[in-house]
PDB file of C-alpha atoms in Angstrom:
ATOM      1  CA  MET W  11     103.682  98.490 120.756  1.00 48.00           C
ATOM      2  CA  ASP W  12     100.888  98.509 118.774  1.00 76.00           C
ATOM      3  CA  TYR W  13     102.652  98.310 115.641  1.00 90.00           C
ATOM      4  CA  LYS W  14     100.156  98.972 112.713  1.00 95.00           C
ATOM      5  CA  ILE W  15     100.252  98.002 109.809  1.00 97.00           C
ATOM      6  CA  LEU W  16      97.933  99.241 106.855  1.00 97.00           C
ATOM      7  CA  ILE W  17      97.102  96.520 103.816  1.00 98.00           C
ATOM      8  CA  ALA W  18      95.507  97.831 100.554  1.00 98.00           C
ATOM      9  CA  ASP W  19      94.586  94.976  98.157  1.00 97.00           C
ATOM     10  CA  ASP W  20      91.201  94.480  96.169  1.00 97.00           C
ATOM     11  CA  GLU W  21      91.440  91.104  96.828  1.00 96.00           C
ATOM     12  CA  PRO W  22      89.506  90.398 100.122  1.00 96.00           C
ATOM     13  CA  GLU W  23      91.243  86.568  99.830  1.00 95.00           C
ATOM     14  CA  ILE W  24      94.681  88.488  99.924  1.00 94.00           C
ATOM     15  CA  ARG W  25      93.947  90.892 102.824  1.00 95.00           C
ATOM     16  CA  ASN W  26      92.637  88.094 104.692  1.00 95.00           C
ATOM     17  CA  LEU W  27      95.361  85.967 104.600  1.00 92.00           C
ATOM     18  CA  LEU W  28      97.752  88.763 105.138  1.00 94.00           C
ATOM     19  CA  ARG W  29      95.859  89.645 108.102  1.00 94.00           C
ATOM     20  CA  LEU W  30      95.592  86.501 109.509  1.00 92.00           C
ATOM     21  CA  TYR W  31      99.653  86.028 108.723  1.00 91.00           C
ATOM     22  CA  LEU W  32     100.692  89.024 110.440  1.00 94.00           C
ATOM     23  CA  GLU W  33      97.982  88.740 113.382  1.00 94.00           C
ATOM     24  CA  ASN W  34      99.759  85.745 114.425  1.00 93.00           C
ATOM     25  CA  GLU W  35     102.894  87.500 114.533  1.00 92.00           C
ATOM     26  CA  ASN W  36     101.171  90.925 116.777  1.00 92.00           C
ATOM     27  CA  TYR W  37     100.899  93.022 114.198  1.00 95.00           C
ATOM     28  CA  HIS W  38      97.927  95.368 114.009  1.00 96.00           C
ATOM     29  CA  VAL W  39      96.128  95.373 110.510  1.00 97.00           C
ATOM     30  CA  ILE W  40      94.240  97.619 108.878  1.00 97.00           C
ATOM     31  CA  GLU W  41      92.964  96.950 105.510  1.00 97.00           C
ATOM     32  CA  ALA W  42      91.759  98.739 102.491  1.00 98.00           C
ATOM     33  CA  GLU W  43      90.450  97.628  99.235  1.00 97.00           C
ATOM     34  CA  ASP W  44      91.606 100.401  97.261  1.00 96.00           C
ATOM     35  CA  GLY W  45      94.198 103.331  96.860  1.00 95.00           C
ATOM     36  CA  GLN W  46      91.859 105.966  98.031  1.00 96.00           C
ATOM     37  CA  ARG W  47      90.500 103.892 100.864  1.00 97.00           C
ATOM     38  CA  ALA W  48      94.536 103.177 101.864  1.00 96.00           C
ATOM     39  CA  LEU W  49      94.778 107.265 101.818  1.00 95.00           C
ATOM     40  CA  ASP W  50      91.600 107.521 103.874  1.00 95.00           C
ATOM     41  CA  LEU W  51      92.900 105.122 106.848  1.00 95.00           C
ATOM     42  CA  LEU W  52      96.723 106.257 106.366  1.00 94.00           C
ATOM     43  CA  ARG W  53      95.550 109.859 107.477  1.00 91.00           C
ATOM     44  CA  ALA W  54      93.078 108.630 110.314  1.00 92.00           C
ATOM     45  CA  GLU W  55      95.279 105.069 111.655  1.00 92.00           C
ATOM     46  CA  GLN W  56      98.982 106.390 111.168  1.00 91.00           C
ATOM     47  CA  PRO W  57     100.069 102.998 110.489  1.00 94.00           C
ATOM     48  CA  ALA W  58     103.843 102.493 110.703  1.00 94.00           C
ATOM     49  CA  LEU W  59     103.966 100.675 107.635  1.00 96.00           C
ATOM     50  CA  CYS W  60     102.325 100.318 104.387  1.00 97.00           C
ATOM     51  CA  ILE W  61     101.635  97.177 102.364  1.00 97.00           C
ATOM     52  CA  LEU W  62     100.033  98.139  98.917  1.00 98.00           C
ATOM     53  CA  ASP W  63      98.740  96.272  95.924  1.00 96.00           C
ATOM     54  CA  ILE W  64      99.494  97.635  93.032  1.00 95.00           C
ATOM     55  CA  MET W  65      96.783  96.930  90.937  1.00 94.00           C
ATOM     56  CA  MET W  66      93.564  98.212  92.435  1.00 95.00           C
ATOM     57  CA  PRO W  67      90.396  99.836  91.263  1.00 93.00           C
ATOM     58  CA  ASN W  68      89.484 103.863  91.869  1.00 92.00           C
ATOM     59  CA  MET W  69      93.682 104.566  92.804  1.00 95.00           C
ATOM     60  CA  ASP W  70      96.264 102.003  92.281  1.00 95.00           C
ATOM     61  CA  GLY W  71      99.283 101.445  94.397  1.00 96.00           C
ATOM     62  CA  ILE W  72     101.545 103.350  92.416  1.00 96.00           C
ATOM     63  CA  GLU W  73      99.594 106.737  92.257  1.00 96.00           C
ATOM     64  CA  ALA W  74      98.781 106.329  96.169  1.00 96.00           C
ATOM     65  CA  THR W  75     102.566 105.804  97.183  1.00 97.00           C
ATOM     66  CA  LYS W  76     103.218 109.107  94.953  1.00 96.00           C
ATOM     67  CA  THR W  77     100.138 110.820  96.874  1.00 96.00           C
ATOM     68  CA  ILE W  78     101.476 109.959 100.415  1.00 95.00           C
ATOM     69  CA  ARG W  79     105.027 110.657  99.349  1.00 95.00           C
ATOM     70  CA  SER W  80     103.511 114.545  98.636  1.00 95.00           C
ATOM     71  CA  LEU W  81     101.435 114.792 101.610  1.00 92.00           C
ATOM     72  CA  ASP W  82     102.280 117.577 104.283  1.00 90.00           C
ATOM     73  CA  ARG W  83     103.024 115.298 107.100  1.00 85.00           C
ATOM     74  CA  ALA W  84     106.463 114.276 108.951  1.00 86.00           C
ATOM     75  CA  ASP W  85     105.741 110.816 108.228  1.00 86.00           C
ATOM     76  CA  ALA W  86     104.922 111.281 104.439  1.00 90.00           C
ATOM     77  CA  LYS W  87     108.879 110.952 102.952  1.00 91.00           C
ATOM     78  CA  SER W  88     109.642 108.295 105.777  1.00 92.00           C
ATOM     79  CA  VAL W  89     106.956 105.841 106.071  1.00 95.00           C
ATOM     80  CA  PRO W  90     107.856 102.532 104.853  1.00 97.00           C
ATOM     81  CA  ILE W  91     105.748 101.427 101.402  1.00 97.00           C
ATOM     82  CA  ILE W  92     106.150  97.685 100.629  1.00 97.00           C
ATOM     83  CA  ALA W  93     104.752  96.999  97.004  1.00 96.00           C
ATOM     84  CA  MET W  94     102.796  93.698  96.794  1.00 94.00           C
ATOM     85  CA  THR W  95     102.509  92.432  92.803  1.00 91.00           C
ATOM     86  CA  ALA W  96     102.420  89.628  90.880  1.00 89.00           C
ATOM     87  CA  ASN W  97     104.587  91.531  88.447  1.00 85.00           C
ATOM     88  CA  ALA W  98     108.495  90.702  89.017  1.00 81.00           C
ATOM     89  CA  PHE W  99     109.643  92.367  86.123  1.00 87.00           C
ATOM     90  CA  VAL W 100     112.780  94.607  86.353  1.00 90.00           C
ATOM     91  CA  GLU W 101     110.704  97.672  84.545  1.00 91.00           C
ATOM     92  CA  ASP W 102     107.935  96.929  87.362  1.00 90.00           C
ATOM     93  CA  MET W 103     110.317  97.066  90.195  1.00 92.00           C
ATOM     94  CA  ARG W 104     111.680 100.266  88.551  1.00 94.00           C
ATOM     95  CA  LYS W 105     108.262 101.812  88.623  1.00 94.00           C
ATOM     96  CA  THR W 106     107.551 100.898  92.006  1.00 95.00           C
ATOM     97  CA  LYS W 107     111.117 102.205  93.315  1.00 95.00           C
ATOM     98  CA  GLU W 108     110.405 105.528  91.235  1.00 96.00           C
ATOM     99  CA  ALA W 109     106.836 105.863  93.033  1.00 96.00           C
ATOM    100  CA  GLY W 110     108.891 105.712  96.078  1.00 96.00           C
ATOM    101  CA  MET W 111     107.900 102.585  97.560  1.00 97.00           C
ATOM    102  CA  ASN W 112     110.754 100.971  99.610  1.00 97.00           C
ATOM    103  CA  GLU W 113     110.163  97.254  99.145  1.00 95.00           C
ATOM    104  CA  HIS W 114     108.779  95.053  96.121  1.00 94.00           C
ATOM    105  CA  LEU W 115     107.381  91.934  96.911  1.00 94.00           C
ATOM    106  CA  THR W 116     105.419  89.491  94.571  1.00 92.00           C
ATOM    107  CA  LYS W 117     102.609  87.165  94.999  1.00 91.00           C
ATOM    108  CA  PRO W 118     101.839  84.463  95.926  1.00 89.00           C
ATOM    109  CA  VAL W 119     103.211  85.870  99.361  1.00 87.00           C
ATOM    110  CA  ASP W 120     106.581  84.751 101.059  1.00 89.00           C
ATOM    111  CA  GLY W 121     105.178  84.968 104.358  1.00 88.00           C
ATOM    112  CA  GLU W 122     109.205  84.572 106.156  1.00 91.00           C
ATOM    113  CA  LYS W 123     110.298  87.240 103.720  1.00 93.00           C
ATOM    114  CA  LEU W 124     107.515  89.644 104.214  1.00 93.00           C
ATOM    115  CA  LEU W 125     108.413  89.245 108.165  1.00 93.00           C
ATOM    116  CA  GLN W 126     111.815  89.816 107.596  1.00 94.00           C
ATOM    117  CA  VAL W 127     111.433  92.918 105.677  1.00 95.00           C
ATOM    118  CA  LEU W 128     108.636  94.174 108.708  1.00 94.00           C
ATOM    119  CA  TYR W 129     111.515  92.930 111.149  1.00 93.00           C
ATOM    120  CA  ASN W 130     113.900  94.937 109.592  1.00 94.00           C
ATOM    121  CA  TYR W 131     111.878  98.215 109.480  1.00 93.00           C
ATOM    122  CA  LYS W 132     110.597  97.919 113.079  1.00 90.00           C
ATOM    123  CA  LYS W 133     114.148  97.348 113.987  1.00 89.00           C
ATOM    124  CA  GLN W 134     115.030 100.801 112.486  1.00 88.00           C
ATOM    125  CA  GLY W 135     112.163 102.326 114.200  1.00 83.00           C
ATOM    126  CA  PHE W 136     109.517 102.415 111.799  1.00 79.00           C
TER     127      PHE W 136
END
């Protein structure tokens, strides 16, 4: 199964770290440097899951998520979206949940926690 994961982060080092980690687990990774590019890739590639940084230029992860959730396509409401951010405050978690994000993971990335989240969604059929 070609399980595609979209990673959107404006920091190339973060994208590289996540890509290497996920490819090592046999996930197919698609990368975007901002929320607008993530939307373009979501439309073209139809990933099974998205990992979006909250603070990005052009369009941040919150706005990208709201836009994804409003798209006129079958998977727009259900595609899992994971917030990836350095902000771990309750208010930040509330904002990501209100935007329609499914999970809130913090940086630095805990690889084992990320893999567990991905495994749980994959097991559910996403």
